[in-house]
CSV table of C-alpha atoms in Angstrom, one decimal:
chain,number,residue,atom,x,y,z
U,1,UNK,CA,6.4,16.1,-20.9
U,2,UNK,CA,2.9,17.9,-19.3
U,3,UNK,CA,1.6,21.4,-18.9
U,4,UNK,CA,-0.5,20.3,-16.3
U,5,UNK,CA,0.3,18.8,-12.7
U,6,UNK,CA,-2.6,17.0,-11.6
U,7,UNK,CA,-3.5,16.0,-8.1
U,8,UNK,CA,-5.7,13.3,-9.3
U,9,UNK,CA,-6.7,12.4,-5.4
U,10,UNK,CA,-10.3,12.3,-4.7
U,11,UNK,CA,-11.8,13.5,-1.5
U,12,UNK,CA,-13.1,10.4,-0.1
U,13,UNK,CA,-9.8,8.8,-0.5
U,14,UNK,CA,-7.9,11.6,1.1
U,15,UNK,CA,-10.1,11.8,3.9
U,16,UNK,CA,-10.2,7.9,4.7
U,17,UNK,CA,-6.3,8.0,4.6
U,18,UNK,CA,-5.5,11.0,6.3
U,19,UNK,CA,-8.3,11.9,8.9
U,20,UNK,CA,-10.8,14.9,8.6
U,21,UNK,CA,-8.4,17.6,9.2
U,22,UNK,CA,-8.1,18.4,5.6
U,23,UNK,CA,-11.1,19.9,4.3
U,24,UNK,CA,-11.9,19.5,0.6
U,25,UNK,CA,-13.1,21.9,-1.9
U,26,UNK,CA,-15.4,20.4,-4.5
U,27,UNK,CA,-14.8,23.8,-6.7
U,28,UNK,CA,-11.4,22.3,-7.6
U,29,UNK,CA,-9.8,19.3,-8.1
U,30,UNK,CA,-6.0,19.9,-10.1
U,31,UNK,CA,-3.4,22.6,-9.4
U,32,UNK,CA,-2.1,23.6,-12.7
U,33,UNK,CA,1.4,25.4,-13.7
U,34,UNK,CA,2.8,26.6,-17.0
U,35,UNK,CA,5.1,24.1,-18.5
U,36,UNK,CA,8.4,24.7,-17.3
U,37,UNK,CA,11.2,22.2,-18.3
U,38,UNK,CA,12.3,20.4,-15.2
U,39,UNK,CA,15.4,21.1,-13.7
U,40,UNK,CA,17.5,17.4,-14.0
U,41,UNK,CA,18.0,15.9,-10.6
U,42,UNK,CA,21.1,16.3,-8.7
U,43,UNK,CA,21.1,13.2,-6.5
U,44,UNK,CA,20.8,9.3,-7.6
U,45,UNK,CA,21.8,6.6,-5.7
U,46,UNK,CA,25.6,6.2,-6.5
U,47,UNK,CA,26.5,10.4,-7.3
U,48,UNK,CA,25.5,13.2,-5.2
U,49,UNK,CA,26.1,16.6,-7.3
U,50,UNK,CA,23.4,19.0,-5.3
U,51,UNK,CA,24.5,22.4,-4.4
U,52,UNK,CA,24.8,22.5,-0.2
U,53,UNK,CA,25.1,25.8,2.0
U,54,UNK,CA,24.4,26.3,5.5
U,55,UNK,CA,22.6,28.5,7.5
U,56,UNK,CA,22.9,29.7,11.3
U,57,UNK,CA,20.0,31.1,12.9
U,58,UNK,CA,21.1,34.0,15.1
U,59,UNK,CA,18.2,34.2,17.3
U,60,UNK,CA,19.7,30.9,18.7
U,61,UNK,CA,22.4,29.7,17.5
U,62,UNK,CA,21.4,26.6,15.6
U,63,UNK,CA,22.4,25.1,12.5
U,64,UNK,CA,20.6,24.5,9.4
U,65,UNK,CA,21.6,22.5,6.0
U,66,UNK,CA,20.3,24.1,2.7
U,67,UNK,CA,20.1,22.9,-1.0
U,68,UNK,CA,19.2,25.0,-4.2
U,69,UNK,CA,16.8,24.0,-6.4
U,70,UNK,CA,17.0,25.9,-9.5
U,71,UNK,CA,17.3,29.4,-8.5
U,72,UNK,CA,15.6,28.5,-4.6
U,73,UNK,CA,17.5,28.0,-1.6
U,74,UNK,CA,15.8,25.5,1.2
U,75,UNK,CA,16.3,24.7,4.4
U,76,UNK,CA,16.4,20.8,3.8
U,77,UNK,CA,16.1,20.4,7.3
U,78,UNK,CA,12.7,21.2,9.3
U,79,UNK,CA,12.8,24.2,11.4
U,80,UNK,CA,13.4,23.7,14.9
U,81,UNK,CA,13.2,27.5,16.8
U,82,UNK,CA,11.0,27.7,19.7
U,83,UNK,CA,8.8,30.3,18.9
U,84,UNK,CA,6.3,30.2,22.1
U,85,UNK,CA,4.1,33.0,21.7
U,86,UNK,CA,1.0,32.2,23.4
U,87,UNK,CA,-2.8,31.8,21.9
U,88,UNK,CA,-6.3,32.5,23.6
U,89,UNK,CA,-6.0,28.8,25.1
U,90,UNK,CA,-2.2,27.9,25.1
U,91,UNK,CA,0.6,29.2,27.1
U,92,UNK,CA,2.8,28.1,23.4
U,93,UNK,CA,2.0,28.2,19.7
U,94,UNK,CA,5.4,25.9,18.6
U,95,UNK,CA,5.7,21.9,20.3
U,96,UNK,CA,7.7,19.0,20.0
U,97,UNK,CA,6.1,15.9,19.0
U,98,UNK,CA,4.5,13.9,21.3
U,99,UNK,CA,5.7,16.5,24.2
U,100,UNK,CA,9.4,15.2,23.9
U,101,UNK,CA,12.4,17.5,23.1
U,102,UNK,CA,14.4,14.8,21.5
U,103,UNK,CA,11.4,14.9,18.4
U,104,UNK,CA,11.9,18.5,18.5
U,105,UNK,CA,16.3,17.6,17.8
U,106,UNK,CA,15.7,15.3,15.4
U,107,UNK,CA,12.3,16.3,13.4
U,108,UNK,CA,11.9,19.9,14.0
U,109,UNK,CA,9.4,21.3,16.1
U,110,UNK,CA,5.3,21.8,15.1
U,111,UNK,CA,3.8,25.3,14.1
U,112,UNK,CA,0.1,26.3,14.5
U,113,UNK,CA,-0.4,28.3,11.1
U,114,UNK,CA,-0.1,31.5,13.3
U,115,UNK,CA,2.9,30.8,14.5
U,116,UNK,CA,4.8,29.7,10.8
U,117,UNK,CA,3.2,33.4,9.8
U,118,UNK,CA,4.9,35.4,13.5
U,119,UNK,CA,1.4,36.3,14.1
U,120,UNK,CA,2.5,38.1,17.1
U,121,UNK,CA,4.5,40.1,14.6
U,122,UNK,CA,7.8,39.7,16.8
U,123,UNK,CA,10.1,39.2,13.8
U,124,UNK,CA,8.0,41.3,11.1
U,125,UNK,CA,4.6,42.9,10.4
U,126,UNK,CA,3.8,40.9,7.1
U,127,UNK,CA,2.6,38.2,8.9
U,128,UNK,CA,0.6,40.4,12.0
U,129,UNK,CA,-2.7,39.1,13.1
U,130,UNK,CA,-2.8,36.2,11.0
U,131,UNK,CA,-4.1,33.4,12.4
U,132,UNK,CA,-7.2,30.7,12.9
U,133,UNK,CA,-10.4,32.4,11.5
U,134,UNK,CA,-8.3,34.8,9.5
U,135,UNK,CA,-7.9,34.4,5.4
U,136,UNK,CA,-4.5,36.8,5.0
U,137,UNK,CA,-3.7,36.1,1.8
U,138,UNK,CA,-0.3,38.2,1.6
U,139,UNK,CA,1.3,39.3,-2.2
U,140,UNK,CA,4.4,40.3,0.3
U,141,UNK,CA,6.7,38.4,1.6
U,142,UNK,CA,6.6,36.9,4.7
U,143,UNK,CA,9.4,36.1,6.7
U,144,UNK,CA,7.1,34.5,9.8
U,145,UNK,CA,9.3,32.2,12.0
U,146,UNK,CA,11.8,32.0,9.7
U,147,UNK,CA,15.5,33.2,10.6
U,148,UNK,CA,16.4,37.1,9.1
U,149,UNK,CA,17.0,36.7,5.7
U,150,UNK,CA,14.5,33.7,4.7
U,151,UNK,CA,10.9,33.6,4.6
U,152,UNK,CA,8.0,31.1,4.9
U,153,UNK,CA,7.0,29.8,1.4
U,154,UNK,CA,4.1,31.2,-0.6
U,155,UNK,CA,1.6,29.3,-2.5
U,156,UNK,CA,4.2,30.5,-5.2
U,157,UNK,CA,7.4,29.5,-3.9
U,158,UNK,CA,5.9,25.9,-4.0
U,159,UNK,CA,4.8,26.2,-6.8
U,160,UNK,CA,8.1,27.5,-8.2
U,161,UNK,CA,9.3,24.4,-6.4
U,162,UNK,CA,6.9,21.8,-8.1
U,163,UNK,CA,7.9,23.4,-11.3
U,164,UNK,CA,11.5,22.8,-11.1
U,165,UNK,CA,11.3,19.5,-10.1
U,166,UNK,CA,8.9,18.3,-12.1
U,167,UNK,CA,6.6,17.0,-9.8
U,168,UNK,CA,3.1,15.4,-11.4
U,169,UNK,CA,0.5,12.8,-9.7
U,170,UNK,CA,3.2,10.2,-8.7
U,171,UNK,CA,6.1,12.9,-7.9
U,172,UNK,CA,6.2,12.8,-4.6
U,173,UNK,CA,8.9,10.4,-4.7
U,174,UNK,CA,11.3,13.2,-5.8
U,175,UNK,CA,10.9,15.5,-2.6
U,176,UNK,CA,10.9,12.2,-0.3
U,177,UNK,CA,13.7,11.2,1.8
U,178,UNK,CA,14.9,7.5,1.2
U,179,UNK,CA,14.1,6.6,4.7
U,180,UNK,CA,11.8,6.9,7.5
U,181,UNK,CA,8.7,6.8,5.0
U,182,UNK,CA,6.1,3.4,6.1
U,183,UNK,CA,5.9,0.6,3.3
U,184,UNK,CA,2.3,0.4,4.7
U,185,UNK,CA,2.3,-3.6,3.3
U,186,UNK,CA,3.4,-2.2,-0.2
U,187,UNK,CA,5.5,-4.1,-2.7
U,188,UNK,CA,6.3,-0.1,-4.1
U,189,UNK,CA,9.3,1.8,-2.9
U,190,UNK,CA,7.4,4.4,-1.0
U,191,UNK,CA,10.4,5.7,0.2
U,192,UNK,CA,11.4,8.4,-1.7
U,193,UNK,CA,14.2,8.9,-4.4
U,194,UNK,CA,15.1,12.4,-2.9
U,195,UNK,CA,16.2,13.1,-6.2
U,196,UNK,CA,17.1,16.7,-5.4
U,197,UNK,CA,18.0,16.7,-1.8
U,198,UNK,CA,15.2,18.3,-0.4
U,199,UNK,CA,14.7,15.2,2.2
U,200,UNK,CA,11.2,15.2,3.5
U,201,UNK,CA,10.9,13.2,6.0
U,202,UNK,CA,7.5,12.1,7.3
U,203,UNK,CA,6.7,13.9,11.0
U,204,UNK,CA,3.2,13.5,12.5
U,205,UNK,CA,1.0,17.0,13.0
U,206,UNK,CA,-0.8,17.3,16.3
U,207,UNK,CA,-4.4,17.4,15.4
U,208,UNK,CA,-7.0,19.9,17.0
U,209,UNK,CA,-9.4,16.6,17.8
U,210,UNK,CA,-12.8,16.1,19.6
U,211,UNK,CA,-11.9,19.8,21.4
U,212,UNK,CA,-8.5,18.8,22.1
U,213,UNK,CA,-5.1,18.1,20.4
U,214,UNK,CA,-3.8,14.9,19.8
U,215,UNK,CA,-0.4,14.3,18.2
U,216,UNK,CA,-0.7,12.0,15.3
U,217,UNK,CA,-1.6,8.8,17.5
U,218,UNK,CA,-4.7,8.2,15.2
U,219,UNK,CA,-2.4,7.6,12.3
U,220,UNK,CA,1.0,5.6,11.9
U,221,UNK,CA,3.9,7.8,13.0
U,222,UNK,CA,6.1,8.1,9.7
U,223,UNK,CA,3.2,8.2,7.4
U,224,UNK,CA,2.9,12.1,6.2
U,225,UNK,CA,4.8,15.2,5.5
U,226,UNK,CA,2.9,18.6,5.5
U,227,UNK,CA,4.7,21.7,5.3
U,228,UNK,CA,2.8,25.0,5.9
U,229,UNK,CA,2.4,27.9,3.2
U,230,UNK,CA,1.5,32.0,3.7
U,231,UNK,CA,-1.3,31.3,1.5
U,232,UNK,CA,-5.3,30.4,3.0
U,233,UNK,CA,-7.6,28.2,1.2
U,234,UNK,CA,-10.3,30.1,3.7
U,235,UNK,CA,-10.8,31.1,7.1
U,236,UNK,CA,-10.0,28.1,8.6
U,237,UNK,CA,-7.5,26.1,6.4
U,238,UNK,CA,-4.0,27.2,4.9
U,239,UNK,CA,-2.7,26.2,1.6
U,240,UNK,CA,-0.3,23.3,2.3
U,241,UNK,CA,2.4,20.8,0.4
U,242,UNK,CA,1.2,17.1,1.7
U,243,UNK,CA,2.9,13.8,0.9
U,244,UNK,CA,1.8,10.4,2.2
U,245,UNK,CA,3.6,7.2,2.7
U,246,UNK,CA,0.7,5.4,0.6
U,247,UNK,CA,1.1,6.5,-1.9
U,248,UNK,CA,3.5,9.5,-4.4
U,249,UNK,CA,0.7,11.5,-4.4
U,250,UNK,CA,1.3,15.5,-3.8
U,251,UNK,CA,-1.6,17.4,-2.8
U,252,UNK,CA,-1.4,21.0,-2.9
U,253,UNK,CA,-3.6,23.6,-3.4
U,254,UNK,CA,-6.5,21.7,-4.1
U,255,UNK,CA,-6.7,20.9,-0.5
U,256,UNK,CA,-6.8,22.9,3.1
U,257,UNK,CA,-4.8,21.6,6.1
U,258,UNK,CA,-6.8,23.3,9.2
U,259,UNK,CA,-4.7,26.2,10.5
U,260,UNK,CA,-5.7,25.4,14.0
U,261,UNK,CA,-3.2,22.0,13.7
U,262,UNK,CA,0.5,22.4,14.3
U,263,UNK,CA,2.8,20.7,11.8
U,264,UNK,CA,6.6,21.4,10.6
U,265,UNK,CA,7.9,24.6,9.2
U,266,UNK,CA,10.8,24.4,5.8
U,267,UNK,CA,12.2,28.2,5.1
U,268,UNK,CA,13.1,29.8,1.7
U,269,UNK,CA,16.1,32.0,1.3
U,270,UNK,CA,14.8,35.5,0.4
């Protein structure tokens, strides 16, 4: 067993793999938990014993599949309201990938960082005026675009998360989904072993690029995950959970995904 889940990823290599929109921070370079014995997994290959629920989300109607995770509720699904507040230069703040509604049905849609916190404060005030160039670092909870009753996840809910499942260096594997993830030429399962149902499935940001966005066409679609916290590594960058296909790498908290990029959006049960 550990007491310490190390991102062992260096810089370089994360930039070369996954394009200058995560910014680095040469201060630190492992997130760290207190031991916690891992929670067994629920899920193999031939048995399926994960506890399911559903949610509805009133605002419009949609369905949602949920797991527990120790004592967490997910969404195991990606959020998918359209939340189109606007921003100083867009007439929407939530897309679909690649400007096609069937991405949107099938992958969820993509959330600047201001709107996964409801900067616009239309569903609650905890999130209110947080957005690019802001730091709001919240010790409440914040329910953001998430339907009543659930929340978007704190640094600590993920970490709560990583705990449970025991995810080190090479966990990613655990949270994957065991399809939809590139091979990239690899002899390695990269797939996933989705070992407690949480199914993350790789969906391609859109990028804030050269003074304009771009949705993932500079990397492979089906090649990353990133799921948005409340938390801000600064001004510019939020705290996020990445996985890559190239690896079962998990980077969080040692690295910033730059607020002003849109990417998916998984709710906790409050």
């Amino acid at each position: 067993m550990y007491s310490k889940m190390i991102t062992s990823m260096g810089c370089a290599t994360l930039l070369l793999s996954a394009l200058t929109f995560i910014a680095c921070d040469a201060e630190s370079s492992t997130w760290q938990a207190e031991w916690v014995e891992p929670e067994p997994p629920c899920r193999t290959s031939s048995e399926d014993n994960c506890e399911y629920g559903t949610l509805v989300d009133d605002r419009d109607g949609q369905t949602y599949k949920t797991v527990k995770i120790r004592d967490q509720w997910w969404m195991k699904e990606n959020l998918r309201f359209r939340y189109v507040e606007p921003t100083s230069t867009l007439d929407s703040s939530s897309f679909c990938y690649n400007d096609t509604l069937q991405y949107c049905e099938m992958d969820g849609r993509l959330y600047l960082w201001s709107a996964a916190m409801d900067s616009a404060g239309v569903y609650s005030d905890n999130g209110k005026g947080c957005g690019y160039a802001s730091e709001c670092n919240h010790a409440d909870v914040v329910r953001g675009v998430c339907p009543l009753g659930w929340h978007l996840p704190s640094k600590e809910d993920w970490d709560i998360l990583m705990e449970s499942t025991g995810i080190g260096s090479f966990g990613g594997e655990k949270l994957k989904a065991v399809t939809s993830w590139n091979r990239n030429g690899s002899s390695w399962n990269l797939t996933g072993t989705d070992d407690y149902s949480f199914s993350a499935y790789p969906v391609a940001p859109m990028f804030y690029l050269n003074g304009q966005y771009d949705y993932g066409r500079r990397i492979y679609y089906g090649n990353d995950a990133v799921y948005w916290s409340t938390a801000s590594k600064d001004s510019l960058n939020s705290i996020a959970l990445i996985l890559r296909s190239g690896d079962h790498h998990v980077s969080f908290g040692v690295y910033g995904f730059a607020k002003i990029n849109a990417t998916p959006v998984r709710c906790l049960k409050d």
